[in-house]
């Protein structure tokens, strides 16, 4: 992305004060405009700037743009604040706010990062995940009346938000480049869209252009029932899995209030005994089912399949520890079984199939940009099957895909276990097997037959060890020497995880991985580190946090100090912030390493991680 003509911008709004501040991404030059006590606002210069540059905001489409438009139309401070309050407190959509208050929309080149950033977080939390220099809360409550002496403080605070927006922008450069390329191809501005929104735009564009179909959102009533229609290739041998299969086929899936399908398994006597209710009553529902195959316990439900291991370590000492992942599992289920939204039909499969094939071709040709952009469309469109606000909404398809996926994996697991090959872990689209070298050929034959029958394709990865706190939190040491961390043990420095999780004593996970891979003592890794960001914790504290009577903020970060006794506390409830005993707030990063870091605490935490992942 070319940042040469790009500005970040942010707005602060009070009953007697409006501030808009712009910052050049290249060079860092800043200009701001204020309207204080209904003073004259230099609207001409603001309009010149927004028409000349590409503007980047966080949540600008829903908030900043409307406030900017009102200010540029000459609304007084009180009126601008009234619009601001309505958007925030009444959650008005931009078009509703414009209509209600008579605000005219402005056209300018604008990118809003809030949908591009993964998951949902505040700008400050994203900034904290990227180790922004300053974490600062709004210095004055939103209902304050601003004094002239407050103006420098407000400008400085707004500047920190611009720095965070720029950090986020640069971190999302790859994602924005993909969106820019797709915008050119489909003639729709996708730079401010989420992956799922992109999928909708791409498929809708093709439906209109190629099939003259303008799809509308279907209306499906709460309580609508669907029954699972299994593909012919699903066959089970054991009584346990025959019963699981039977329940999925015979019992209804029901559309709930949220629009998602809900499912309840049959109640048995053990459910009554386990319910904990008085008089031994049955529980209200049974959304999940647990059972054992071989030595591994599994849970199934509408959310998918997963094994139930805790604090387990597996190694390849007896032979081979191999993970099998199904390539493009859900897309293949959709295409193999011709699953199309009923209100769209075959054109959906034509479009979806061509996207999948284009992606596979791009992947084979190592065309990374095209590969990643099409991956966004493929995965995003599946997610929209479950959204009642989308024209792709098809709760029956969501059910068909997820249930077929878990039953297909269970069929493979059953065959491997009946052949004496242990499956030690399973989750959504893959399994981990443990076998001797003599069993490898048998395993390969079983997997190959399964691939042929189901038309899926497996990708194998061999591990030295798999160290699991749970199925979704593990450290795997691959045979090629690389390390795969998931959940709490993912590498927060990796691009994929950098915006998805809060820093939490990263040095401890790093030390545990070094020990598992190369037997490096955790003390050595921890004591040698001089990067304070690897010792930090980041957390949102609703209502704000205090330490030693001083207000810290709602987004806080801290390290553990060797001389610190007290914890960090919630301002509103007076309760202790979890895991904050000995925490030293570090809201400003200066580049210096504190002299009071509690190294023994981090060493003990690294050893606890090793225990949690099954190391005896």
XYZ file of C-alpha atoms in Angstrom:
616
model
C 0.000 0.000 0.000
C 1.300 3.450 -0.929
C 1.208 5.628 2.198
C 2.511 8.756 0.440
C -0.854 10.532 0.361
C -2.382 8.871 3.409
C -3.496 10.515 6.648
C -4.848 8.977 9.819
C -7.538 11.029 11.532
C -9.497 11.011 14.768
C -12.183 13.155 16.405
C -12.910 14.214 19.999
C -16.352 15.580 20.811
C -17.726 17.369 23.899
C -20.675 19.655 24.520
C -18.529 22.748 23.916
C -15.584 21.277 22.017
C -14.894 19.578 18.684
C -11.409 18.461 17.625
C -10.285 16.763 14.428
C -6.648 15.852 14.066
C -4.805 14.549 10.984
C -1.392 12.869 10.867
C 0.660 12.014 7.787
C 1.631 8.347 7.719
C 4.919 9.257 6.037
C 6.744 11.957 7.938
C 4.346 12.224 10.868
C 3.311 15.821 10.149
C 0.225 16.844 12.156
C -2.512 19.397 11.656
C -5.626 19.871 13.768
C -8.794 21.967 13.747
C -10.893 22.925 16.759
C -14.313 24.380 17.462
C -14.278 25.574 21.100
C -17.314 27.322 22.625
C -18.775 27.675 19.122
C -15.703 29.391 17.729
C -15.304 29.502 13.960
C -14.119 26.212 12.442
C -11.845 26.356 9.396
C -14.174 24.214 7.333
C -12.612 25.225 4.021
C -9.216 23.793 4.971
C -10.766 20.607 6.368
C -12.631 20.030 3.101
C -9.427 20.676 1.155
C -7.585 18.009 3.187
C -10.255 15.319 2.976
C -10.572 15.814 -0.782
C -6.805 15.638 -1.358
C -5.726 12.668 0.788
C -6.719 9.101 1.567
C -8.039 9.141 5.133
C -7.696 6.221 7.538
C -9.750 5.860 10.709
C -10.871 3.304 13.268
C -14.671 3.066 13.318
C -14.853 6.098 11.076
C -17.705 4.815 8.913
C -20.086 4.535 11.850
C -18.920 7.491 13.931
C -16.174 9.901 12.819
C -17.500 10.436 9.295
C -20.942 11.565 10.498
C -19.460 13.872 13.139
C -17.038 15.312 10.586
C -19.897 15.959 8.161
C -21.944 17.739 10.812
C -18.985 19.936 11.768
C -18.293 20.809 8.137
C -21.949 21.782 7.650
C -21.656 24.367 10.414
C -23.481 22.627 13.288
C -22.699 24.234 16.646
C -20.854 22.366 19.430
C -23.977 21.319 21.313
C -25.616 19.913 18.176
C -22.500 17.985 17.196
C -22.353 16.506 20.686
C -26.038 15.547 20.486
C -25.376 13.612 17.278
C -22.348 11.960 18.896
C -24.372 10.846 21.921
C -27.149 9.464 19.724
C -24.685 7.361 17.718
C -22.949 6.016 20.838
C -25.828 5.644 23.294
C -28.682 4.786 20.913
C -26.388 2.901 18.515
C -27.774 4.693 15.491
C -26.511 3.544 12.127
C -24.831 6.287 10.030
C -27.787 6.580 7.657
C -30.168 6.848 10.614
C -28.097 9.601 12.240
C -27.853 11.545 8.994
C -31.591 11.304 8.433
C -32.569 12.156 12.012
C -30.313 15.203 12.290
C -30.289 16.390 8.682
C -26.591 15.719 8.040
C -25.477 15.528 4.420
C -22.982 12.825 3.459
C -19.567 13.778 2.085
C -17.688 11.763 -0.523
C -13.971 11.265 0.049
C -11.371 8.491 -0.061
C -11.640 6.738 3.287
C -10.503 3.437 4.814
C -12.014 2.254 8.091
C -9.834 -0.350 9.842
C -12.355 -1.668 12.358
C -13.744 -4.409 10.078
C -10.364 -5.282 8.562
C -8.829 -5.961 11.979
C -9.571 -9.522 13.181
C -12.092 -10.324 15.890
C -13.455 -7.422 17.941
C -11.384 -5.104 20.135
C -10.984 -1.418 20.921
C -8.341 0.684 19.226
C -6.421 0.836 22.508
C -6.371 -2.943 22.873
C -5.150 -3.339 19.297
C -2.515 -0.715 20.074
C -1.527 -2.590 23.226
C -1.197 -5.831 21.268
C 1.201 -4.008 18.954
C 3.077 -2.533 21.952
C 2.161 1.079 21.292
C 4.336 3.597 23.198
C 1.445 5.032 25.238
C -1.765 3.554 26.616
C -4.044 6.364 27.809
C -7.738 6.605 28.612
C -9.925 9.541 27.657
C -8.568 12.233 30.022
C -11.975 13.788 30.776
C -15.405 12.111 31.033
C -17.557 12.425 27.880
C -20.084 14.663 29.678
C -17.431 17.188 30.774
C -17.401 20.838 29.811
C -13.966 21.612 28.375
C -11.944 24.504 29.751
C -9.367 26.349 27.703
C -6.624 24.921 29.915
C -7.762 21.413 28.896
C -7.079 21.933 25.187
C -3.392 20.870 25.131
C -4.287 17.685 27.022
C -7.065 16.851 24.552
C -4.773 17.398 21.568
C -2.117 15.157 23.084
C -4.625 12.390 23.819
C -6.006 12.530 20.276
C -2.422 12.258 19.007
C -1.972 8.937 20.823
C -5.051 7.585 19.065
C -3.551 8.623 15.726
C -0.340 6.752 16.586
C -2.354 3.637 17.415
C -4.323 3.949 14.171
C -1.064 4.193 12.221
C 0.372 1.134 13.990
C -2.764 -0.816 13.118
C -2.722 0.440 9.531
C 0.839 -0.753 8.968
C 0.136 -4.093 10.626
C -2.813 -4.588 8.253
C -0.914 -3.502 5.126
C -0.961 -7.025 3.660
C -4.714 -7.356 4.212
C -5.351 -3.928 2.693
C -3.240 -4.726 -0.368
C -5.379 -7.801 -0.984
C -8.538 -5.757 -0.579
C -7.273 -3.102 -2.994
C -6.579 -5.730 -5.635
C -10.011 -7.280 -5.162
C -11.598 -3.819 -5.334
C -10.100 -3.328 -8.785
C -11.241 -6.742 -9.989
C -14.829 -6.478 -8.771
C -15.296 -2.698 -9.060
C -16.439 -2.507 -5.430
C -14.477 -0.740 -2.673
C -13.545 -3.571 -0.301
C -10.814 -1.816 1.676
C -13.027 -1.323 4.739
C -14.737 -4.717 4.626
C -14.280 -7.775 6.817
C -13.480 -11.150 5.266
C -17.142 -12.163 5.467
C -18.313 -8.863 3.959
C -15.843 -9.341 1.090
C -17.256 -12.809 0.445
C -20.755 -11.337 0.209
C -19.614 -8.584 -2.145
C -17.719 -10.962 -4.458
C -20.499 -13.534 -4.726
C -23.202 -10.894 -5.091
C -21.222 -9.169 -7.842
C -20.938 -12.427 -9.807
C -24.600 -13.303 -9.259
C -25.674 -9.934 -10.654
C -23.181 -9.788 -13.541
C -23.248 -13.411 -14.679
C -26.728 -14.621 -13.771
C -28.793 -11.429 -13.434
C -29.719 -12.498 -9.899
C -30.011 -9.835 -7.218
C -30.147 -12.023 -4.076
C -32.205 -10.969 -1.077
C -31.866 -12.004 2.534
C -34.183 -14.958 3.219
C -36.657 -14.867 6.084
C -36.464 -18.021 8.198
C -38.630 -18.177 11.292
C -37.417 -19.088 14.738
C -38.368 -22.703 15.436
C -37.937 -23.885 11.832
C -36.770 -27.517 11.859
C -34.219 -29.190 9.605
C -33.092 -32.808 9.424
C -29.557 -33.842 8.546
C -29.189 -35.466 5.121
C -26.032 -37.639 5.249
C -23.920 -38.334 2.166
C -23.842 -41.961 1.050
C -20.164 -42.404 1.928
C -20.721 -42.233 5.708
C -20.599 -45.754 7.156
C -19.795 -46.832 10.738
C -18.936 -50.186 12.298
C -18.958 -49.605 16.064
C -22.157 -49.317 18.088
C -21.053 -46.031 19.672
C -20.658 -44.248 16.355
C -23.711 -45.895 14.827
C -25.691 -44.320 17.667
C -24.101 -40.886 17.155
C -24.904 -41.139 13.444
C -28.483 -42.228 14.170
C -29.150 -39.312 16.523
C -27.846 -36.785 13.997
C -30.101 -38.253 11.306
C -33.280 -38.747 13.364
C -33.393 -35.710 15.659
C -34.293 -32.191 14.423
C -32.020 -29.180 14.176
C -34.030 -26.113 15.212
C -33.443 -22.461 14.287
C -32.991 -20.494 17.505
C -33.597 -16.835 18.319
C -30.103 -15.841 17.174
C -30.676 -17.477 13.803
C -28.260 -20.337 14.443
C -29.418 -23.954 14.477
C -29.634 -25.720 17.822
C -29.547 -29.451 18.478
C -30.178 -31.674 21.489
C -28.996 -35.252 21.880
C -31.097 -37.926 23.552
C -31.153 -37.972 27.350
C -29.974 -41.153 29.100
C -30.043 -42.158 32.751
C -26.479 -40.961 33.350
C -27.527 -37.440 32.319
C -30.056 -37.349 35.147
C -27.482 -38.511 37.672
C -24.919 -35.961 36.508
C -27.329 -33.017 36.335
C -26.874 -32.022 39.963
C -30.522 -30.961 40.110
C -32.734 -31.698 43.070
C -34.806 -34.896 42.905
C -32.558 -36.232 40.142
C -34.258 -34.357 37.306
C -32.915 -34.446 33.766
C -31.067 -31.308 32.563
C -32.945 -28.859 30.356
C -30.941 -29.736 27.251
C -28.042 -31.785 25.976
C -26.212 -29.828 23.307
C -23.047 -31.955 23.413
C -22.363 -35.679 23.447
C -19.257 -37.328 24.863
C -17.953 -40.814 24.115
C -14.685 -42.760 24.001
C -13.016 -44.367 20.982
C -9.855 -46.282 21.805
C -8.231 -44.368 24.644
C -9.454 -40.916 23.584
C -12.588 -39.101 24.721
C -14.434 -36.942 22.169
C -17.146 -34.281 22.295
C -19.474 -33.558 19.362
C -22.165 -30.935 18.825
C -23.178 -28.195 16.402
C -19.851 -26.468 17.095
C -17.864 -29.407 15.750
C -15.754 -32.260 17.083
C -12.858 -32.119 19.503
C -10.971 -34.500 21.745
C -10.908 -33.856 25.480
C -7.246 -34.250 26.455
C -5.737 -32.255 29.335
C -2.085 -32.012 30.372
C -0.983 -34.728 27.943
C 2.381 -35.133 26.251
C 2.959 -37.416 23.272
C 6.320 -38.066 21.604
C 7.588 -40.002 18.590
C 9.818 -42.225 20.710
C 7.880 -45.366 19.748
C 7.788 -44.492 16.050
C 5.686 -41.828 14.337
C 3.541 -38.980 15.688
C 1.664 -37.572 12.689
C -0.980 -34.898 12.247
C -3.399 -35.270 9.336
C -5.261 -32.125 8.253
C -7.987 -32.080 5.611
C -7.165 -29.527 2.931
C -9.973 -26.990 2.351
C -12.317 -29.229 4.371
C -15.500 -27.142 4.475
C -15.268 -25.910 0.852
C -14.871 -29.514 -0.286
C -17.889 -30.610 1.744
C -19.947 -27.849 0.103
C -18.870 -28.764 -3.432
C -18.833 -32.549 -3.002
C -22.389 -32.508 -1.677
C -23.654 -29.673 -3.894
C -24.793 -27.607 -0.932
C -26.241 -24.337 -2.204
C -28.589 -21.832 -0.531
C -32.086 -22.811 -1.688
C -32.982 -19.253 -2.696
C -29.910 -19.030 -4.982
C -29.428 -22.572 -6.245
C -26.927 -23.832 -8.828
C -25.423 -20.409 -9.686
C -23.962 -20.289 -6.168
C -22.152 -23.597 -6.720
C -20.836 -22.426 -10.104
C -19.432 -19.243 -8.575
C -18.152 -20.908 -5.399
C -16.584 -23.786 -7.327
C -14.771 -21.441 -9.704
C -13.396 -19.474 -6.733
C -12.106 -22.676 -5.081
C -10.479 -23.864 -8.317
C -8.886 -20.455 -8.908
C -7.499 -20.529 -5.396
C -6.017 -24.032 -5.808
C -4.402 -22.962 -9.073
C -2.967 -19.805 -7.482
C -1.668 -21.866 -4.558
C 0.050 -24.324 -6.925
C 1.570 -21.429 -8.871
C 2.685 -19.795 -5.594
C 0.680 -16.691 -6.422
C 0.331 -15.611 -2.809
C -1.788 -12.498 -3.351
C -4.469 -14.244 -5.409
C -4.360 -17.301 -3.144
C -4.957 -15.263 0.008
C -7.660 -13.063 -1.513
C -9.650 -16.070 -2.691
C -9.156 -17.789 0.659
C -10.858 -14.788 2.261
C -13.857 -15.226 -0.042
C -14.116 -18.987 0.484
C -13.948 -18.905 4.279
C -16.010 -15.756 4.617
C -18.905 -17.057 2.549
C -19.204 -20.189 4.704
C -19.399 -17.989 7.823
C -22.288 -16.049 6.297
C -24.398 -19.231 6.122
C -24.988 -18.660 9.824
C -25.787 -14.929 9.709
C -29.469 -14.075 9.526
C -28.544 -10.624 8.206
C -26.808 -12.009 5.102
C -28.283 -12.876 1.701
C -26.254 -16.111 2.017
C -28.088 -17.056 5.228
C -28.715 -20.807 5.163
C -28.768 -22.377 8.642
C -29.496 -25.772 7.099
C -26.244 -25.592 5.122
C -24.264 -24.540 8.173
C -25.614 -27.639 9.922
C -24.991 -29.923 6.925
C -21.373 -28.801 6.556
C -20.315 -28.979 10.205
C -22.038 -32.298 10.924
C -20.700 -33.900 7.742
C -17.231 -32.701 8.708
C -17.265 -34.234 12.155
C -18.868 -37.504 11.023
C -16.331 -37.854 8.210
C -13.466 -37.471 10.680
C -15.108 -39.913 13.086
C -15.328 -42.485 10.298
C -11.570 -42.147 9.730
C -10.846 -42.269 13.469
C -12.903 -45.443 13.816
C -11.039 -47.185 10.989
C -7.642 -46.262 12.400
C -8.533 -47.389 15.916
C -9.972 -50.716 14.665
C -6.628 -51.282 12.937
C -4.800 -50.682 16.235
C -3.547 -47.186 15.345
C -4.077 -44.655 18.129
C -5.734 -41.306 17.459
C -4.627 -39.079 20.329
C -6.228 -35.779 19.289
C -8.905 -34.423 16.943
C -10.355 -31.002 16.205
C -12.575 -29.627 13.401
C -10.473 -30.533 10.365
C -7.666 -32.770 11.558
C -6.421 -35.594 13.754
C -3.134 -36.616 15.361
C -2.117 -40.277 15.202
C 0.488 -42.224 17.145
C 1.879 -45.377 15.522
C 4.892 -47.648 15.203
C 6.900 -47.658 12.001
C 5.386 -51.061 11.160
C 1.897 -49.494 11.309
C 2.715 -46.602 8.989
C 1.835 -48.441 5.770
C -1.511 -49.550 7.230
C -2.279 -46.003 8.333
C -1.423 -44.626 4.910
C -3.678 -47.209 3.229
C -6.589 -46.337 5.540
C -6.154 -42.611 4.955
C -5.815 -43.141 1.197
C -9.003 -45.241 1.040
C -10.839 -42.622 3.104
C -9.648 -39.876 0.748
C -10.875 -41.851 -2.263
C -14.295 -42.544 -0.760
C -14.916 -39.025 0.516
C -13.064 -37.010 -2.160
C -11.117 -35.120 0.503
C -7.360 -34.629 0.590
C -5.125 -35.030 3.635
C -1.914 -33.135 4.416
C 0.461 -34.793 6.877
C 2.908 -33.249 9.366
C 5.229 -35.275 11.592
C 5.934 -34.166 15.164
C 8.716 -34.873 17.601
C 6.294 -34.118 20.400
C 2.795 -32.818 21.006
C 2.440 -31.098 24.378
C -1.176 -30.255 25.185
C -2.881 -28.368 27.976
C -6.052 -29.002 25.921
C -7.034 -29.635 22.320
C -7.003 -25.869 21.685
C -3.871 -25.023 23.683
C -0.707 -26.914 22.816
C 2.936 -26.723 21.783
C 3.943 -29.053 18.946
C 7.590 -29.592 18.024
C 7.758 -30.590 14.380
C 10.330 -33.017 13.018
C 11.762 -30.242 10.833
C 12.612 -28.302 14.012
C 9.899 -25.672 13.723
C 7.382 -25.058 16.503
C 3.598 -24.782 16.286
C 1.804 -23.111 19.175
C -1.954 -22.866 19.504
C -4.248 -20.932 21.808
C -2.455 -19.624 24.879
C 0.840 -20.865 23.430
C 0.625 -19.233 20.010
C 3.432 -16.876 19.037
C 1.997 -13.401 19.602
C 4.726 -12.004 17.325
C 3.401 -13.918 14.315
C 1.341 -11.806 11.954
C -1.760 -13.996 12.262
C -1.851 -13.880 16.074
C -0.492 -10.359 16.659
C -3.948 -8.742 16.621
C -5.924 -11.727 17.887
C -4.609 -12.158 21.420
C -3.388 -10.032 24.298
C 0.265 -10.306 25.335
C 0.541 -12.537 28.415
C 4.064 -13.217 29.697
C 5.277 -14.157 26.212
C 8.785 -14.820 27.525
C 7.412 -17.738 29.566
C 5.928 -19.447 26.510
C 9.145 -18.742 24.614
C 11.178 -20.351 27.418
C 8.903 -23.398 27.534
C 9.197 -23.878 23.768
C 13.006 -23.606 23.909
C 13.094 -26.273 26.601
C 10.756 -28.625 24.719
C 12.673 -28.211 21.477
C 16.301 -28.081 22.601
C 16.333 -28.655 26.400
C 17.422 -25.055 27.009
C 16.842 -24.342 30.732
C 13.964 -21.912 31.176
C 16.152 -19.830 33.518
C 18.581 -19.230 30.667
C 15.905 -17.987 28.252
C 14.173 -15.739 30.790
C 17.320 -14.176 32.284
C 18.839 -13.452 28.865
C 15.837 -11.473 27.589
C 16.044 -7.666 27.633
C 12.824 -6.942 25.712
C 10.304 -5.736 28.295
C 7.377 -6.253 25.907
C 7.854 -10.017 26.331
C 7.201 -9.660 30.067
C 3.942 -7.725 29.726
C 0.291 -8.554 30.316
C -2.514 -6.632 28.571
C -6.100 -6.568 29.765
C -9.371 -4.669 29.480
C -10.717 -3.573 32.887
C -14.340 -2.482 32.641
C -14.900 0.688 34.631
C -11.172 1.331 34.916
C -8.335 0.015 37.087
C -6.522 1.587 40.034
C -3.144 0.899 41.596
C -2.091 2.447 44.910
C -5.098 4.754 44.670
C -4.147 6.025 41.203
C -6.443 5.555 38.200
C -4.662 3.644 35.440
C -7.284 3.197 32.734
C -9.563 0.660 31.087
C -6.920 -0.851 28.806
C -3.960 -1.626 31.067
C -0.645 -3.426 30.850
C 1.781 -4.474 33.532
C 4.811 -6.603 34.385
C 5.576 -8.406 37.640
C 7.951 -6.521 39.943
C 10.289 -8.055 42.522
C 9.551 -5.312 45.062
C 5.805 -4.968 44.463
C 3.348 -6.387 47.017
C -0.071 -5.069 46.040
C -2.367 -6.064 43.175
C -4.257 -3.968 40.609
C -7.917 -3.332 41.447
C -11.209 -2.598 39.690
C -12.207 0.999 40.376
C -15.959 0.300 40.335
C -16.282 -2.984 42.264
C -13.113 -2.922 44.346
C -12.321 -6.458 43.217
C -8.825 -7.555 42.324
C -7.873 -7.735 38.656
C -7.154 -11.449 38.063
C -3.486 -12.491 38.152
C -2.311 -8.952 39.006
C -0.622 -9.578 42.376
C 2.768 -7.922 42.176
C 1.793 -6.172 38.947
C 3.587 -2.942 38.060
C 1.626 -0.825 35.523
C 3.640 0.146 32.455
C 1.465 2.466 30.411
C 4.471 4.198 28.816
C 7.129 2.245 26.909
C 10.377 4.192 26.954
C 12.700 1.528 25.541
C 14.342 0.983 28.929
C 14.227 -2.346 30.774
C 12.950 -1.924 34.365
C 15.381 -2.826 37.131
C 12.753 -4.538 39.295
C 11.497 -7.275 36.960
C 10.694 -10.351 39.035
C 12.698 -12.936 37.091
C 11.908 -15.791 39.540
C 8.186 -15.242 38.939
C 8.609 -15.638 35.156
C 10.849 -18.681 35.579
C 8.231 -20.334 37.799
C 5.504 -19.461 35.253
C 7.520 -21.055 32.432
C 7.843 -24.230 34.496
C 4.113 -24.168 35.206
C 3.473 -24.049 31.446
C 5.651 -27.134 31.008
C 3.610 -28.926 33.666
C 0.344 -27.790 32.058
C 1.348 -29.252 28.676
C 2.050 -32.640 30.185
C 5.755 -32.616 31.048
C 6.292 -34.763 34.123
